[in-house]
mmCIF file of C-alpha atoms and ligand atoms in Angstrom:
data_model
loop_
_atom_site.group_PDB
_atom_site.id
_atom_site.type_symbol
_atom_site.label_atom_id
_atom_site.label_comp_id
_atom_site.label_asym_id
_atom_site.label_seq_id
_atom_site.Cartn_x
_atom_site.Cartn_y
_atom_site.Cartn_z
ATOM 1 C CA MET A 263 86.711 -23.522 -177.860
ATOM 2 C CA GLU A 264 88.904 -25.272 -175.320
ATOM 3 C CA GLU A 265 90.123 -23.486 -172.221
ATOM 4 C CA VAL A 266 92.614 -20.677 -172.799
ATOM 5 C CA ILE A 267 95.304 -20.417 -170.132
ATOM 6 C CA ILE A 268 97.264 -17.178 -169.891
ATOM 7 C CA ARG A 269 100.606 -17.635 -168.158
ATOM 8 C CA GLU A 270 104.047 -16.043 -167.971
ATOM 9 C CA THR A 271 106.402 -16.867 -170.824
ATOM 10 C CA LYS A 272 109.274 -19.268 -170.154
ATOM 11 C CA VAL A 273 112.558 -19.411 -172.068
ATOM 12 C CA GLU A 274 111.600 -22.795 -173.512
ATOM 13 C CA ASP A 275 108.523 -21.171 -175.167
ATOM 14 C CA ILE A 276 110.652 -19.072 -177.532
ATOM 15 C CA ALA A 277 110.635 -21.540 -180.440
ATOM 16 C CA ASP A 278 106.826 -21.820 -180.259
ATOM 17 C CA ILE A 279 106.531 -18.038 -180.045
ATOM 18 C CA ILE A 280 108.568 -17.646 -183.230
ATOM 19 C CA ARG A 281 106.288 -20.197 -184.915
ATOM 20 C CA VAL A 282 103.185 -18.237 -183.893
ATOM 21 C CA ALA A 283 104.717 -14.948 -185.085
ATOM 22 C CA ASN A 284 105.715 -16.508 -188.408
ATOM 23 C CA GLN A 285 102.148 -17.660 -188.944
ATOM 24 C CA ALA A 286 100.467 -14.476 -187.762
ATOM 25 C CA PHE A 287 102.461 -11.714 -189.415
ATOM 26 C CA LEU A 288 102.323 -10.668 -193.037
ATOM 27 C CA GLU A 289 104.998 -12.364 -195.053
ATOM 28 C CA ASP A 290 107.360 -9.380 -195.187
ATOM 29 C CA ALA A 291 106.885 -8.646 -191.501
ATOM 30 C CA ARG A 292 108.139 -12.093 -190.470
ATOM 31 C CA ARG A 293 111.405 -11.434 -188.791
ATOM 32 C CA PRO A 294 112.418 -14.144 -186.357
ATOM 33 C CA SER A 295 115.412 -11.994 -185.399
ATOM 34 C CA VAL A 296 113.126 -9.143 -184.318
ATOM 35 C CA THR A 297 110.607 -11.384 -182.557
ATOM 36 C CA GLY A 298 113.362 -13.429 -180.901
ATOM 37 C CA ARG A 299 115.275 -10.409 -179.626
ATOM 38 C CA SER A 300 112.104 -8.711 -178.464
ATOM 39 C CA VAL A 301 111.087 -11.745 -176.388
ATOM 40 C CA VAL A 302 114.624 -12.189 -175.013
ATOM 41 C CA ASN A 303 114.860 -8.515 -174.006
ATOM 42 C CA GLY A 304 111.400 -8.736 -172.488
ATOM 43 C CA LEU A 305 112.287 -11.831 -170.444
ATOM 44 C CA ARG A 306 115.451 -10.171 -169.186
ATOM 45 C CA SER A 307 113.942 -6.815 -168.235
ATOM 46 C CA PHE A 308 110.213 -7.367 -167.620
ATOM 47 C CA PRO A 309 109.612 -11.101 -167.049
ATOM 48 C CA LYS A 310 106.170 -10.414 -165.519
ATOM 49 C CA LEU A 311 105.042 -8.658 -168.712
ATOM 50 C CA GLN A 312 105.778 -11.568 -171.079
ATOM 51 C CA LEU A 313 102.723 -13.766 -171.500
ATOM 52 C CA VAL A 314 101.600 -16.682 -173.621
ATOM 53 C CA ALA A 315 98.150 -18.139 -174.254
ATOM 54 C CA GLU A 316 98.040 -21.908 -174.058
ATOM 55 C CA VAL A 317 95.241 -24.019 -175.508
ATOM 56 C CA ASN A 318 95.426 -27.795 -175.041
ATOM 57 C CA GLY A 319 99.121 -27.526 -174.194
ATOM 58 C CA GLU A 320 99.834 -25.633 -177.420
ATOM 59 C CA ILE A 321 101.045 -22.008 -177.563
ATOM 60 C CA ALA A 322 98.243 -20.159 -179.372
ATOM 61 C CA GLY A 323 99.467 -16.587 -178.891
ATOM 62 C CA PHE A 324 101.878 -14.331 -177.036
ATOM 63 C CA ILE A 325 102.326 -10.754 -175.934
ATOM 64 C CA VAL A 326 105.538 -8.849 -175.214
ATOM 65 C CA GLY A 327 105.109 -5.901 -172.859
ATOM 66 C CA ASN A 328 107.272 -3.376 -171.089
ATOM 67 C CA ILE A 329 106.922 -0.332 -168.883
ATOM 68 C CA SER A 330 108.831 2.906 -168.541
ATOM 69 C CA GLY A 331 107.770 5.220 -165.725
ATOM 70 C CA ASP A 332 103.976 5.032 -165.765
ATOM 71 C CA ARG A 333 103.744 4.165 -169.470
ATOM 72 C CA GLY A 334 103.183 0.600 -170.468
ATOM 73 C CA LYS A 335 103.740 -0.680 -173.959
ATOM 74 C CA VAL A 336 102.734 -3.631 -176.091
ATOM 75 C CA ALA A 337 105.901 -4.330 -178.070
ATOM 76 C CA LEU A 338 104.474 -7.371 -179.883
ATOM 77 C CA LEU A 339 101.235 -9.300 -179.925
ATOM 78 C CA ALA A 340 100.284 -12.226 -182.133
ATOM 79 C CA VAL A 341 97.815 -15.078 -182.175
ATOM 80 C CA SER A 342 98.137 -18.132 -184.385
ATOM 81 C CA PRO A 343 95.645 -17.776 -187.301
ATOM 82 C CA LYS A 344 93.708 -20.902 -186.412
ATOM 83 C CA TYR A 345 92.781 -19.228 -183.105
ATOM 84 C CA TRP A 346 91.875 -15.808 -184.514
ATOM 85 C CA ARG A 347 88.599 -14.172 -183.481
ATOM 86 C CA LYS A 348 88.128 -16.448 -180.505
ATOM 87 C CA GLY A 349 89.063 -13.908 -177.850
ATOM 88 C CA VAL A 350 92.681 -15.057 -177.315
ATOM 89 C CA GLY A 351 94.148 -11.624 -178.216
ATOM 90 C CA THR A 352 91.705 -9.913 -175.862
ATOM 91 C CA LYS A 353 92.658 -12.251 -173.005
ATOM 92 C CA LEU A 354 96.374 -11.589 -173.540
ATOM 93 C CA ILE A 355 96.074 -7.814 -173.669
ATOM 94 C CA THR A 356 93.643 -7.679 -170.723
ATOM 95 C CA GLU A 357 96.053 -9.603 -168.508
ATOM 96 C CA LEU A 358 98.985 -7.465 -169.673
ATOM 97 C CA GLU A 359 97.039 -4.283 -168.861
ATOM 98 C CA ARG A 360 96.202 -5.642 -165.399
ATOM 99 C CA ARG A 361 99.863 -6.332 -164.713
ATOM 100 C CA ILE A 362 101.005 -2.960 -166.074
ATOM 101 C CA LYS A 363 98.482 -1.240 -163.808
ATOM 102 C CA GLU A 364 99.718 -3.247 -160.854
ATOM 103 C CA MET A 365 103.227 -1.966 -161.589
ATOM 104 C CA GLY A 366 102.015 1.660 -161.504
ATOM 105 C CA GLY A 367 101.212 2.091 -165.206
ATOM 106 C CA LYS A 368 98.648 4.732 -166.114
ATOM 107 C CA GLU A 369 98.391 4.111 -169.829
ATOM 108 C CA VAL A 370 99.293 1.546 -172.475
ATOM 109 C CA THR A 371 100.365 2.142 -176.060
ATOM 110 C CA PRO A 372 100.791 -0.494 -178.769
ATOM 111 C CA GLY A 373 104.063 -0.350 -180.644
ATOM 112 C CA THR A 374 102.936 -1.701 -183.999
ATOM 113 C CA PRO A 375 100.546 -0.496 -186.651
ATOM 114 C CA PHE A 376 98.982 -3.688 -187.902
ATOM 115 C CA ALA A 377 95.834 -4.205 -185.905
ATOM 116 C CA ARG A 378 93.901 -0.967 -185.508
ATOM 117 C CA GLY A 379 90.494 -2.716 -185.539
ATOM 118 C CA PHE A 380 91.545 -5.026 -182.728
ATOM 119 C CA TYR A 381 92.955 -2.253 -180.545
ATOM 120 C CA GLU A 382 89.848 -0.102 -181.030
ATOM 121 C CA LYS A 383 87.670 -3.017 -180.006
ATOM 122 C CA VAL A 384 89.602 -3.415 -176.758
ATOM 123 C CA GLY A 385 89.314 0.267 -175.845
ATOM 124 C CA TYR A 386 92.273 2.033 -177.468
ATOM 125 C CA THR A 387 91.868 5.347 -179.290
ATOM 126 C CA CYS A 388 93.982 6.855 -182.003
ATOM 127 C CA TYR A 389 95.495 10.173 -180.838
ATOM 128 C CA GLU A 390 97.784 10.920 -183.765
ATOM 129 C CA VAL A 391 98.671 9.571 -187.179
ATOM 130 C CA GLU A 392 102.267 9.277 -188.324
ATOM 131 C CA TYR A 393 101.930 9.242 -192.081
ATOM 132 C CA LYS A 394 104.469 7.251 -194.025
ATOM 133 C CA LEU A 395 104.349 8.486 -197.597
ATOM 134 C CA ILE A 396 106.088 7.102 -200.629
ATOM 135 C CA ARG A 397 106.688 8.261 -204.115
ATOM 136 C CA GLU A 398 107.205 5.475 -206.627
ATOM 137 C CA LEU A 399 110.017 6.555 -208.913
ATOM 138 C CA PRO A 400 109.834 4.305 -211.984
ATOM 139 C CA TYR A 401 106.364 5.644 -212.776
ATOM 140 C CA SER A 402 106.976 9.259 -211.808
ATOM 141 C CA VAL A 403 107.616 12.004 -214.284
ATOM 142 C CA ILE A 404 111.015 13.308 -213.242
ATOM 143 C CA PRO A 405 111.122 16.961 -214.246
ATOM 144 C CA LYS A 406 114.843 17.208 -215.002
ATOM 145 C CA MET A 407 118.095 15.274 -214.922
ATOM 146 C CA ASP A 408 119.963 17.238 -212.286
ATOM 147 C CA SER A 409 118.863 18.570 -208.944
ATOM 148 C CA ASP A 410 119.807 21.874 -207.337
ATOM 149 C CA LEU A 411 121.063 20.094 -204.252
ATOM 150 C CA ASN A 412 124.653 19.986 -203.066
ATOM 151 C CA PRO A 413 126.123 17.592 -200.526
ATOM 152 C CA ILE A 414 126.502 19.204 -197.104
ATOM 153 C CA ARG A 415 130.126 19.759 -196.104
ATOM 154 C CA PHE A 416 131.362 20.272 -192.570
ATOM 155 C CA GLU A 417 132.029 23.937 -193.477
ATOM 156 C CA ASP A 418 128.272 24.357 -194.061
ATOM 157 C CA LEU A 419 127.297 23.256 -190.573
ATOM 158 C CA LYS A 420 127.735 26.638 -188.856
ATOM 159 C CA LYS A 421 125.603 28.389 -191.439
ATOM 160 C CA ILE A 422 122.939 25.700 -191.183
ATOM 161 C CA VAL A 423 122.809 25.797 -187.373
ATOM 162 C CA LYS A 424 122.414 29.593 -187.528
ATOM 163 C CA THR A 425 119.517 29.282 -189.977
ATOM 164 C CA LEU A 426 117.706 26.524 -188.100
ATOM 165 C CA GLY A 427 118.047 27.727 -184.531
ATOM 166 C CA GLU A 428 119.267 25.550 -181.711
ATOM 167 C CA LYS A 429 116.381 23.123 -181.207
ATOM 168 C CA GLU A 430 115.780 22.395 -184.881
ATOM 169 C CA ALA A 431 119.540 22.192 -185.482
ATOM 170 C CA LEU A 432 119.799 19.320 -182.997
ATOM 171 C CA GLU A 433 117.123 17.414 -184.927
ATOM 172 C CA PHE A 434 119.029 17.972 -188.135
ATOM 173 C CA LEU A 435 122.423 17.068 -186.645
ATOM 174 C CA ARG A 436 121.066 13.809 -185.276
ATOM 175 C CA ALA A 437 119.924 12.767 -188.746
ATOM 176 C CA PHE A 438 123.092 14.175 -190.338
ATOM 177 C CA PHE A 439 125.536 12.203 -188.179
ATOM 178 C CA SER A 440 123.406 9.051 -188.306
ATOM 179 C CA SER A 441 123.489 9.216 -192.090
ATOM 180 C CA PHE A 442 127.229 8.470 -192.023
ATOM 181 C CA GLU A 443 126.529 5.017 -190.641
ATOM 182 C CA ILE A 444 123.572 3.995 -192.796
ATOM 183 C CA LYS A 445 123.743 2.649 -196.311
ATOM 184 C CA GLY A 446 122.648 5.280 -198.826
ATOM 185 C CA GLY A 447 123.079 7.953 -196.152
ATOM 186 C CA LYS A 448 123.510 11.430 -197.647
ATOM 187 C CA ALA A 449 122.775 15.006 -196.618
ATOM 188 C CA TYR A 450 122.060 17.841 -199.029
ATOM 189 C CA ILE A 451 121.639 21.581 -198.925
ATOM 190 C CA LEU A 452 119.587 23.727 -201.257
ATOM 191 C CA SER A 453 120.943 27.262 -201.297
ATOM 192 C CA GLU A 454 120.313 30.476 -203.126
ATOM 193 C CA LYS A 455 122.890 33.263 -203.068
ATOM 194 C CA ASP A 456 124.544 31.816 -199.992
ATOM 195 C CA GLU A 457 121.213 31.581 -198.190
ATOM 196 C CA VAL A 458 119.947 28.214 -196.931
ATOM 197 C CA LYS A 459 116.675 27.384 -198.704
ATOM 198 C CA GLY A 460 116.390 23.767 -197.748
ATOM 199 C CA ILE A 461 118.086 20.807 -196.115
ATOM 200 C CA VAL A 462 117.403 17.148 -196.593
ATOM 201 C CA VAL A 463 118.974 14.016 -195.142
ATOM 202 C CA VAL A 464 118.298 10.589 -196.632
ATOM 203 C CA ALA A 465 119.220 6.992 -195.778
ATOM 204 C CA GLU A 466 118.308 3.598 -197.134
ATOM 205 C CA ASN A 467 115.518 1.837 -195.254
ATOM 206 C CA LYS A 468 117.043 -0.839 -193.009
ATOM 207 C CA TRP A 469 114.713 -3.562 -194.283
ATOM 208 C CA ASN A 470 113.984 -2.533 -197.846
ATOM 209 C CA SER A 471 116.957 -1.723 -200.048
ATOM 210 C CA ASP A 472 114.650 -0.278 -202.750
ATOM 211 C CA LEU A 473 113.420 2.443 -200.432
ATOM 212 C CA LEU A 474 115.342 5.649 -199.785
ATOM 213 C CA GLU A 475 113.943 7.312 -196.678
ATOM 214 C CA ILE A 476 114.014 11.021 -195.999
ATOM 215 C CA THR A 477 115.140 11.148 -192.382
ATOM 216 C CA TYR A 478 115.133 14.943 -192.051
ATOM 217 C CA PHE A 479 113.808 17.830 -194.112
ATOM 218 C CA TYR A 480 113.697 21.591 -193.701
ATOM 219 C CA PRO A 481 111.533 23.535 -194.181
ATOM 220 C CA SER A 482 108.964 21.084 -192.873
ATOM 221 C CA GLU A 483 105.974 22.860 -194.379
ATOM 222 C CA GLY A 484 105.022 25.610 -196.833
ATOM 223 C CA ASP A 485 105.851 25.845 -200.514
ATOM 224 C CA GLY A 486 109.602 25.449 -199.934
ATOM 225 C CA VAL A 487 109.096 21.857 -198.949
ATOM 226 C CA PHE A 488 107.724 20.816 -202.349
ATOM 227 C CA ASP A 489 110.684 22.286 -204.196
ATOM 228 C CA LEU A 490 113.035 20.465 -201.844
ATOM 229 C CA LEU A 491 111.247 17.137 -202.245
ATOM 230 C CA GLU A 492 111.163 17.405 -206.037
ATOM 231 C CA ASN A 493 114.928 17.791 -205.908
ATOM 232 C CA ILE A 494 115.465 14.760 -203.707
ATOM 233 C CA VAL A 495 113.231 12.727 -206.005
ATOM 234 C CA ILE A 496 115.656 13.538 -208.824
ATOM 235 C CA GLU A 497 118.631 12.460 -206.690
ATOM 236 C CA ALA A 498 116.942 9.212 -205.613
ATOM 237 C CA SER A 499 116.012 8.431 -209.156
ATOM 238 C CA LYS A 500 119.631 8.917 -210.238
ATOM 239 C CA MET A 501 120.731 6.558 -207.452
ATOM 240 C CA GLY A 502 118.379 3.896 -208.818
ATOM 241 C CA TYR A 503 115.943 3.622 -205.912
ATOM 242 C CA ARG A 504 112.406 2.486 -206.524
ATOM 243 C CA TRP A 505 110.749 4.536 -203.787
ATOM 244 C CA VAL A 506 111.403 7.659 -201.798
ATOM 245 C CA GLY A 507 109.675 7.692 -198.424
ATOM 246 C CA LEU A 508 109.067 10.256 -195.736
ATOM 247 C CA ARG A 509 107.311 10.323 -192.402
ATOM 248 C CA THR A 510 105.273 13.232 -191.099
ATOM 249 C CA ARG A 511 102.682 13.874 -188.400
ATOM 250 C CA ASN A 512 101.525 16.999 -190.205
ATOM 251 C CA GLU A 513 98.176 16.050 -191.709
ATOM 252 C CA LYS A 514 97.952 19.117 -193.953
ATOM 253 C CA LEU A 515 101.351 18.376 -195.477
ATOM 254 C CA ALA A 516 100.466 14.694 -195.898
ATOM 255 C CA LYS A 517 97.278 15.595 -197.773
ATOM 256 C CA GLU A 518 99.109 18.101 -199.992
ATOM 257 C CA LEU A 519 101.771 15.547 -200.847
ATOM 258 C CA MET A 520 99.119 12.954 -201.671
ATOM 259 C CA ASN A 521 97.671 15.461 -204.145
ATOM 260 C CA ARG A 522 101.111 15.646 -205.722
ATOM 261 C CA GLY A 523 101.642 11.959 -206.395
ATOM 262 C CA TRP A 524 102.788 10.667 -202.993
ATOM 263 C CA LYS A 525 100.881 7.716 -201.574
ATOM 264 C CA GLU A 526 100.292 6.330 -198.120
ATOM 265 C CA ALA A 527 102.719 3.428 -197.655
ATOM 266 C CA HIS A 528 101.472 -0.022 -196.761
ATOM 267 C CA MET A 529 104.766 -1.865 -196.560
ATOM 268 C CA PRO A 530 105.450 -3.836 -193.379
ATOM 269 C CA GLU A 531 108.721 -1.939 -193.031
ATOM 270 C CA PHE A 532 107.133 1.426 -193.804
ATOM 271 C CA TRP A 533 103.510 1.756 -192.839
ATOM 272 C CA THR A 534 101.362 4.676 -191.734
ATOM 273 C CA MET A 535 101.211 4.337 -187.953
ATOM 274 C CA TYR A 536 98.048 4.989 -186.018
ATOM 275 C CA LEU A 537 99.381 6.000 -182.640
ATOM 276 C CA MET A 538 96.982 4.602 -180.085
ATOM 277 C CA ARG A 539 96.652 4.573 -176.340
ATOM 278 C CA LYS A 540 94.403 3.487 -173.562
ATOM 279 C CA GLU A 541 94.194 5.037 -170.139
ATOM 280 C CA LEU A 542 94.146 2.458 -167.376
ATOM 281 C CA LYS A 543 91.333 3.194 -164.985
HETATM 282 C C1 COA B 13 95.492 -8.784 -183.857
HETATM 283 C C2 COA B 13 95.376 -10.186 -183.272
HETATM 284 C C3 COA B 13 96.428 -10.361 -182.179
HETATM 285 C C4 COA B 13 93.978 -10.350 -182.695
HETATM 286 O O1 COA B 13 93.898 -11.600 -182.027
HETATM 287 P P1 COA B 13 92.514 -12.371 -181.850
HETATM 288 O O2 COA B 13 92.734 -13.449 -180.835
HETATM 289 O O3 COA B 13 91.981 -12.791 -183.163
HETATM 290 O O4 COA B 13 91.606 -11.212 -181.228
HETATM 291 P P2 COA B 13 90.167 -11.368 -180.537
HETATM 292 O O5 COA B 13 89.509 -12.635 -180.947
HETATM 293 O O6 COA B 13 90.327 -11.159 -179.066
HETATM 294 O O7 COA B 13 89.410 -10.137 -181.190
HETATM 295 C C5 COA B 13 88.706 -9.163 -180.469
HETATM 296 C C6 COA B 13 88.049 -8.185 -181.411
HETATM 297 O O8 COA B 13 89.036 -7.451 -182.113
HETATM 298 C C7 COA B 13 88.580 -7.189 -183.451
HETATM 299 N N1 COA B 13 89.501 -7.795 -184.426
HETATM 300 C C8 COA B 13 90.311 -8.874 -184.251
HETATM 301 N N2 COA B 13 91.027 -9.100 -185.363
HETATM 302 C C9 COA B 13 90.655 -8.159 -186.250
HETATM 303 C C10 COA B 13 91.021 -7.867 -187.588
HETATM 304 N N3 COA B 13 91.945 -8.593 -188.239
HETATM 305 N N4 COA B 13 90.445 -6.807 -188.216
HETATM 306 C C11 COA B 13 89.517 -6.078 -187.567
HETATM 307 N N5 COA B 13 89.120 -6.313 -186.312
HETATM 308 C C12 COA B 13 89.670 -7.335 -185.660
HETATM 309 C C13 COA B 13 87.195 -7.833 -183.567
HETATM 310 O O9 COA B 13 86.243 -6.822 -183.337
HETATM 311 C C14 COA B 13 87.213 -8.860 -182.486
HETATM 312 O O10 COA B 13 85.952 -9.095 -181.957
HETATM 313 P P3 COA B 13 84.891 -10.040 -182.752
HETATM 314 O O11 COA B 13 85.626 -11.261 -183.212
HETATM 315 O O12 COA B 13 83.879 -10.318 -181.702
HETATM 316 O O13 COA B 13 84.383 -9.219 -183.866
HETATM 317 C C15 COA B 13 95.569 -11.285 -184.364
HETATM 318 O O14 COA B 13 94.673 -11.033 -185.409
HETATM 319 C C16 COA B 13 96.966 -11.339 -184.946
HETATM 320 O O15 COA B 13 97.839 -12.047 -184.423
HETATM 321 N N6 COA B 13 97.217 -10.621 -186.071
HETATM 322 C C17 COA B 13 98.469 -10.621 -186.757
HETATM 323 C C18 COA B 13 99.574 -9.992 -185.976
HETATM 324 C C19 COA B 13 99.244 -8.580 -185.539
HETATM 325 O O16 COA B 13 98.740 -7.786 -186.305
HETATM 326 N N7 COA B 13 99.558 -8.278 -184.283
HETATM 327 C C20 COA B 13 99.184 -7.014 -183.664
HETATM 328 C C21 COA B 13 100.232 -6.014 -183.744
HETATM 329 S S1 COA B 13 101.729 -6.462 -182.957
#
């Protein structure tokens, strides 16, 4: 293998960087807009943390980093497939870590879920799993035609806030107000004799118009959650979506849902995330 030179990214490298990303990422994860913006933002805010690997004058890989307080982050990392498994990725991340440490960073976390094996090899450990679960609707047995959910009206908000308590209510309200701006955004309440039994907010996934994402649900565990989710499955099915998705860091809930027909998602736009980090020593 020829010499690999790691150097800071220049603006004129952007076209080559997009080419590398297009080759390296899974087909559905190829988003020049995302890569392009990420590199541009990186060059504007953290020029010292944008690096490319050059082999024979050709850009073979790149890394986009940033730092906030003492936490460094790998926003993007890719190596052109013809250079895979030759140590280029390791060289890029090692130099980024060195620079992050020099800037006062104490740890580094990768921002993407695609390369667990690589990150483990270079010293990262998984500290939490954010499960992304999906239920495929066309093949699901939908128990009935109508759900017991009703759209949330502004008049319901006081009652809901009282039920949830202040901290949880803020989580809900964030999802609730965001849902007004997102396609497919809707918020529902499940009540029994004027008592709040469940709340669920949904919105269409930004990248996949077949996927309706649950952006908030209450209760977040216990039997009540299954009743609530069955109801939203009915609603999503009526709306014509192919998948309903939810994210949770609660392993017990994830396992229970997988026993009930939900599956771990492996879509580039909705993928179980292994949250990893490495302490810089
Ligand atoms: C992940 C990636 C950057 C690794 O680059 P690379 O230059 O091939 O990495 P290295 O050669 O330094 O690999 C170091 C070690 O990581 C591990 N590794 C690398 N790629 C791996 C893979 N696809 N699966 C499992 N382990 C892998 C190996 O243990 C490897 O050592 P070995 O070759 O001696 O066995 C590259 O595969 C890539 O661009 N993938 C697609 C985009 C992506 O997933 N980016 C990361 C998230 S943003």
